[in-house]
PDB file of C-alpha atoms in Angstrom:
ATOM      1  CA  MET A   1     -45.963  15.563 -38.636  1.00  0.00           C
ATOM      2  CA  ALA A   2     -46.751  17.448 -41.891  1.00  0.00           C
ATOM      3  CA  GLY A   3     -43.069  16.905 -42.881  1.00  0.00           C
ATOM      4  CA  MET A   4     -43.136  13.091 -42.532  1.00  0.00           C
ATOM      5  CA  ARG A   5     -43.262  11.186 -45.754  1.00  0.00           C
ATOM      6  CA  LEU A   6     -44.913   7.987 -46.483  1.00  0.00           C
ATOM      7  CA  ARG A   7     -41.625   6.117 -46.190  1.00  0.00           C
ATOM      8  CA  ASP A   8     -41.126   7.405 -42.445  1.00  0.00           C
ATOM      9  CA  HIS A   9     -44.634   6.008 -41.656  1.00  0.00           C
ATOM     10  CA  GLY A  10     -43.746   2.518 -43.102  1.00  0.00           C
ATOM     11  CA  LEU A  11     -40.414   2.462 -40.929  1.00  0.00           C
ATOM     12  CA  ILE A  12     -42.398   3.438 -37.807  1.00  0.00           C
ATOM     13  CA  ALA A  13     -44.980   0.902 -38.512  1.00  0.00           C
ATOM     14  CA  ALA A  14     -42.384  -1.749 -39.168  1.00  0.00           C
ATOM     15  CA  ALA A  15     -40.495  -0.876 -35.789  1.00  0.00           C
ATOM     16  CA  VAL A  16     -43.893  -1.203 -33.956  1.00  0.00           C
ATOM     17  CA  LEU A  17     -44.573  -4.568 -35.490  1.00  0.00           C
ATOM     18  CA  VAL A  18     -41.150  -5.752 -34.754  1.00  0.00           C
ATOM     19  CA  ALA A  19     -41.501  -4.415 -31.011  1.00  0.00           C
ATOM     20  CA  LEU A  20     -44.799  -6.414 -30.741  1.00  0.00           C
ATOM     21  CA  VAL A  21     -43.919  -9.525 -32.364  1.00  0.00           C
ATOM     22  CA  LEU A  22     -40.336 -10.019 -31.139  1.00  0.00           C
ATOM     23  CA  PRO A  23     -40.638 -10.339 -27.211  1.00  0.00           C
ATOM     24  CA  PRO A  24     -43.266 -13.346 -27.431  1.00  0.00           C
ATOM     25  CA  TRP A  25     -41.338 -14.927 -30.160  1.00  0.00           C
ATOM     26  CA  LEU A  26     -38.356 -14.999 -27.953  1.00  0.00           C
ATOM     27  CA  LEU A  27     -40.039 -16.112 -24.987  1.00  0.00           C
ATOM     28  CA  ARG A  28     -41.877 -19.062 -26.518  1.00  0.00           C
ATOM     29  CA  GLU A  29     -40.872 -22.670 -25.223  1.00  0.00           C
ATOM     30  CA  ALA A  30     -38.544 -24.228 -27.823  1.00  0.00           C
ATOM     31  CA  ASP A  31     -40.581 -27.598 -28.506  1.00  0.00           C
ATOM     32  CA  HIS A  32     -38.255 -29.105 -31.315  1.00  0.00           C
ATOM     33  CA  GLY A  33     -38.352 -32.551 -30.078  1.00  0.00           C
ATOM     34  CA  ALA A  34     -35.575 -32.141 -27.454  1.00  0.00           C
ATOM     35  CA  ALA A  35     -35.497 -33.928 -24.134  1.00  0.00           C
ATOM     36  CA  PRO A  36     -36.516 -31.916 -21.314  1.00  0.00           C
ATOM     37  CA  ALA A  37     -33.944 -30.452 -19.166  1.00  0.00           C
ATOM     38  CA  PRO A  38     -33.040 -32.496 -16.001  1.00  0.00           C
ATOM     39  CA  ALA A  39     -34.360 -31.025 -13.054  1.00  0.00           C
ATOM     40  CA  VAL A  40     -32.046 -29.634 -10.329  1.00  0.00           C
ATOM     41  CA  ALA A  41     -32.512 -30.750  -6.926  1.00  0.00           C
ATOM     42  CA  PRO A  42     -33.254 -27.754  -4.397  1.00  0.00           C
ATOM     43  CA  LEU A  43     -30.718 -26.853  -1.975  1.00  0.00           C
ATOM     44  CA  ALA A  44     -31.315 -28.096   1.526  1.00  0.00           C
ATOM     45  CA  ALA A  45     -30.394 -26.976   4.751  1.00  0.00           C
ATOM     46  CA  PRO A  46     -28.228 -29.444   6.943  1.00  0.00           C
ATOM     47  CA  VAL A  47     -30.321 -31.778   8.951  1.00  0.00           C
ATOM     48  CA  SER A  48     -29.053 -30.278  12.389  1.00  0.00           C
ATOM     49  CA  PRO A  49     -27.445 -26.998  13.089  1.00  0.00           C
ATOM     50  CA  PRO A  50     -23.868 -27.079  13.812  1.00  0.00           C
ATOM     51  CA  PRO A  51     -22.924 -26.720  17.433  1.00  0.00           C
ATOM     52  CA  LEU A  52     -22.321 -23.409  18.694  1.00  0.00           C
ATOM     53  CA  ARG A  53     -21.487 -24.152  22.371  1.00  0.00           C
ATOM     54  CA  ALA A  54     -17.852 -23.689  21.589  1.00  0.00           C
ATOM     55  CA  ALA A  55     -18.056 -20.322  19.954  1.00  0.00           C
ATOM     56  CA  PHE A  56     -20.335 -18.902  22.781  1.00  0.00           C
ATOM     57  CA  ALA A  57     -17.974 -20.555  25.585  1.00  0.00           C
ATOM     58  CA  ARG A  58     -14.736 -18.634  24.342  1.00  0.00           C
ATOM     59  CA  THR A  59     -13.723 -15.175  25.498  1.00  0.00           C
ATOM     60  CA  LEU A  60     -14.254 -12.604  22.789  1.00  0.00           C
ATOM     61  CA  PHE A  61     -10.798 -11.129  22.787  1.00  0.00           C
ATOM     62  CA  ALA A  62      -8.584 -13.933  24.191  1.00  0.00           C
ATOM     63  CA  PRO A  63      -5.227 -14.501  22.982  1.00  0.00           C
ATOM     64  CA  PRO A  64      -4.727 -17.543  20.811  1.00  0.00           C
ATOM     65  CA  ALA A  65      -4.263 -20.733  22.538  1.00  0.00           C
ATOM     66  CA  ALA A  66      -0.571 -21.377  22.986  1.00  0.00           C
ATOM     67  CA  ASP A  67       0.549 -24.729  22.036  1.00  0.00           C
ATOM     68  CA  ALA A  68       3.489 -26.379  23.714  1.00  0.00           C
ATOM     69  CA  LEU A  69       6.775 -25.371  21.920  1.00  0.00           C
ATOM     70  CA  PRO A  70       8.941 -28.324  21.243  1.00  0.00           C
ATOM     71  CA  ASP A  71      12.232 -28.632  23.221  1.00  0.00           C
ATOM     72  CA  ASP A  72      14.205 -28.594  20.105  1.00  0.00           C
ATOM     73  CA  ALA A  73      12.638 -25.740  18.410  1.00  0.00           C
ATOM     74  CA  PRO A  74      15.060 -22.907  17.747  1.00  0.00           C
ATOM     75  CA  VAL A  75      15.176 -19.923  20.127  1.00  0.00           C
ATOM     76  CA  LEU A  76      14.317 -16.662  18.537  1.00  0.00           C
ATOM     77  CA  LEU A  77      16.545 -13.768  19.630  1.00  0.00           C
ATOM     78  CA  GLY A  78      15.324 -10.888  17.626  1.00  0.00           C
ATOM     79  CA  VAL A  79      14.056  -9.868  14.236  1.00  0.00           C
ATOM     80  CA  VAL A  80      15.958  -7.321  12.100  1.00  0.00           C
ATOM     81  CA  GLY A  81      14.903  -5.495   8.941  1.00  0.00           C
ATOM     82  CA  ARG A  82      11.472  -4.738   7.527  1.00  0.00           C
ATOM     83  CA  LEU A  83       8.866  -7.418   7.566  1.00  0.00           C
ATOM     84  CA  GLY A  84       7.795  -8.613   4.201  1.00  0.00           C
ATOM     85  CA  ARG A  85      10.882  -7.282   2.683  1.00  0.00           C
ATOM     86  CA  ASP A  86      14.323  -7.939   4.021  1.00  0.00           C
ATOM     87  CA  ALA A  87      13.590  -9.240   7.630  1.00  0.00           C
ATOM     88  CA  VAL A  88      15.826 -11.890   9.151  1.00  0.00           C
ATOM     89  CA  ALA A  89      15.656 -13.685  12.251  1.00  0.00           C
ATOM     90  CA  LEU A  90      18.514 -14.307  14.827  1.00  0.00           C
ATOM     91  CA  VAL A  91      18.133 -17.425  16.317  1.00  0.00           C
ATOM     92  CA  ARG A  92      19.929 -19.717  18.480  1.00  0.00           C
ATOM     93  CA  GLY A  93      20.178 -23.552  17.608  1.00  0.00           C
ATOM     94  CA  ALA A  94      22.090 -26.527  18.676  1.00  0.00           C
ATOM     95  CA  GLU A  95      25.225 -25.289  16.767  1.00  0.00           C
ATOM     96  CA  GLY A  96      25.019 -21.669  17.866  1.00  0.00           C
ATOM     97  CA  THR A  97      23.626 -18.262  16.801  1.00  0.00           C
ATOM     98  CA  ARG A  98      22.760 -17.335  13.287  1.00  0.00           C
ATOM     99  CA  THR A  99      20.704 -15.311  10.969  1.00  0.00           C
ATOM    100  CA  LEU A 100      17.879 -16.978   8.947  1.00  0.00           C
ATOM    101  CA  SER A 101      15.807 -15.585   6.319  1.00  0.00           C
ATOM    102  CA  PRO A 102      12.369 -17.223   5.377  1.00  0.00           C
ATOM    103  CA  GLY A 103      13.063 -20.557   3.677  1.00  0.00           C
ATOM    104  CA  ASP A 104      16.219 -21.190   5.568  1.00  0.00           C
ATOM    105  CA  SER A 105      16.705 -24.085   8.159  1.00  0.00           C
ATOM    106  CA  VAL A 106      18.224 -24.687  11.364  1.00  0.00           C
ATOM    107  CA  ASP A 107      18.427 -27.907  13.272  1.00  0.00           C
ATOM    108  CA  GLY A 108      15.741 -29.725  10.938  1.00  0.00           C
ATOM    109  CA  TRP A 109      13.322 -26.461  11.476  1.00  0.00           C
ATOM    110  CA  GLN A 110      12.594 -24.514   8.341  1.00  0.00           C
ATOM    111  CA  LEU A 111      11.730 -20.538   8.933  1.00  0.00           C
ATOM    112  CA  ARG A 112       8.351 -20.063   7.145  1.00  0.00           C
ATOM    113  CA  SER A 113       7.539 -16.694   8.097  1.00  0.00           C
ATOM    114  CA  LEU A 114       8.248 -13.619  10.460  1.00  0.00           C
ATOM    115  CA  ALA A 115       5.807 -11.553  12.653  1.00  0.00           C
ATOM    116  CA  ILE A 116       6.792  -8.439  14.692  1.00  0.00           C
ATOM    117  CA  ASP A 117       6.725 -10.709  17.821  1.00  0.00           C
ATOM    118  CA  ALA A 118       7.205 -14.277  16.676  1.00  0.00           C
ATOM    119  CA  ALA A 119       8.718 -16.549  14.039  1.00  0.00           C
ATOM    120  CA  TYR A 120       6.897 -19.438  12.349  1.00  0.00           C
ATOM    121  CA  PHE A 121       8.823 -22.607  12.000  1.00  0.00           C
ATOM    122  CA  THR A 122       7.874 -26.169  10.346  1.00  0.00           C
ATOM    123  CA  ARG A 123       9.425 -29.610  10.508  1.00  0.00           C
ATOM    124  CA  GLY A 124       7.712 -32.158   8.541  1.00  0.00           C
ATOM    125  CA  GLY A 125       4.078 -31.997   9.557  1.00  0.00           C
ATOM    126  CA  GLN A 126       4.861 -30.107  12.909  1.00  0.00           C
ATOM    127  CA  THR A 127       4.621 -26.173  13.215  1.00  0.00           C
ATOM    128  CA  ALA A 128       6.024 -24.074  16.056  1.00  0.00           C
ATOM    129  CA  ARG A 129       5.519 -20.442  16.855  1.00  0.00           C
ATOM    130  CA  VAL A 130       8.455 -19.302  18.622  1.00  0.00           C
ATOM    131  CA  PRO A 131       7.907 -16.008  20.397  1.00  0.00           C
ATOM    132  CA  MET A 132      10.020 -12.956  20.605  1.00  0.00           C
ATOM    133  CA  PRO A 133      12.121 -12.443  24.018  1.00  0.00           C
ATOM    134  CA  GLY A 134      10.285 -10.581  26.555  1.00  0.00           C
ATOM    135  CA  SER A 135       6.872 -11.381  25.254  1.00  0.00           C
ATOM    136  CA  ASP A 136       4.165 -12.803  27.538  1.00  0.00           C
ATOM    137  CA  ASP A 137       3.868 -16.409  25.678  1.00  0.00           C
ATOM    138  CA  GLN A 138       7.474 -17.078  25.821  1.00  0.00           C
ATOM    139  CA  ARG A 139       8.744 -20.482  27.084  1.00  0.00           C
TER     140      ARG A 139
END
């Protein structure tokens, strides 16, 4: 410390002073005549817990419930191609057999998406999961 100059001692003293004064100054409450901030209501838990009977009653690994397939829905004959890239569905409609890409329509039903074992169609607000031939949930 013998090599420290008087100027260095002044800088250290100023740094210590700033370190002691600055935190309380930053943490002070601002009282400049401003209106107090509105109180936020605390979060509250629901009055009654949701019923869990349905969750406990279902089988853990049961397949999804099969909805009744509309009689006029297209019949899925197969899926060709790579899902998510260039897959097309081979379907039989009222006017015969044709291939559909997602977005195409047949008999008023629009093909929305394809899966390994099914095709998903929509018509208005109605949806239909048409299973692949040979699957367990086929018509």
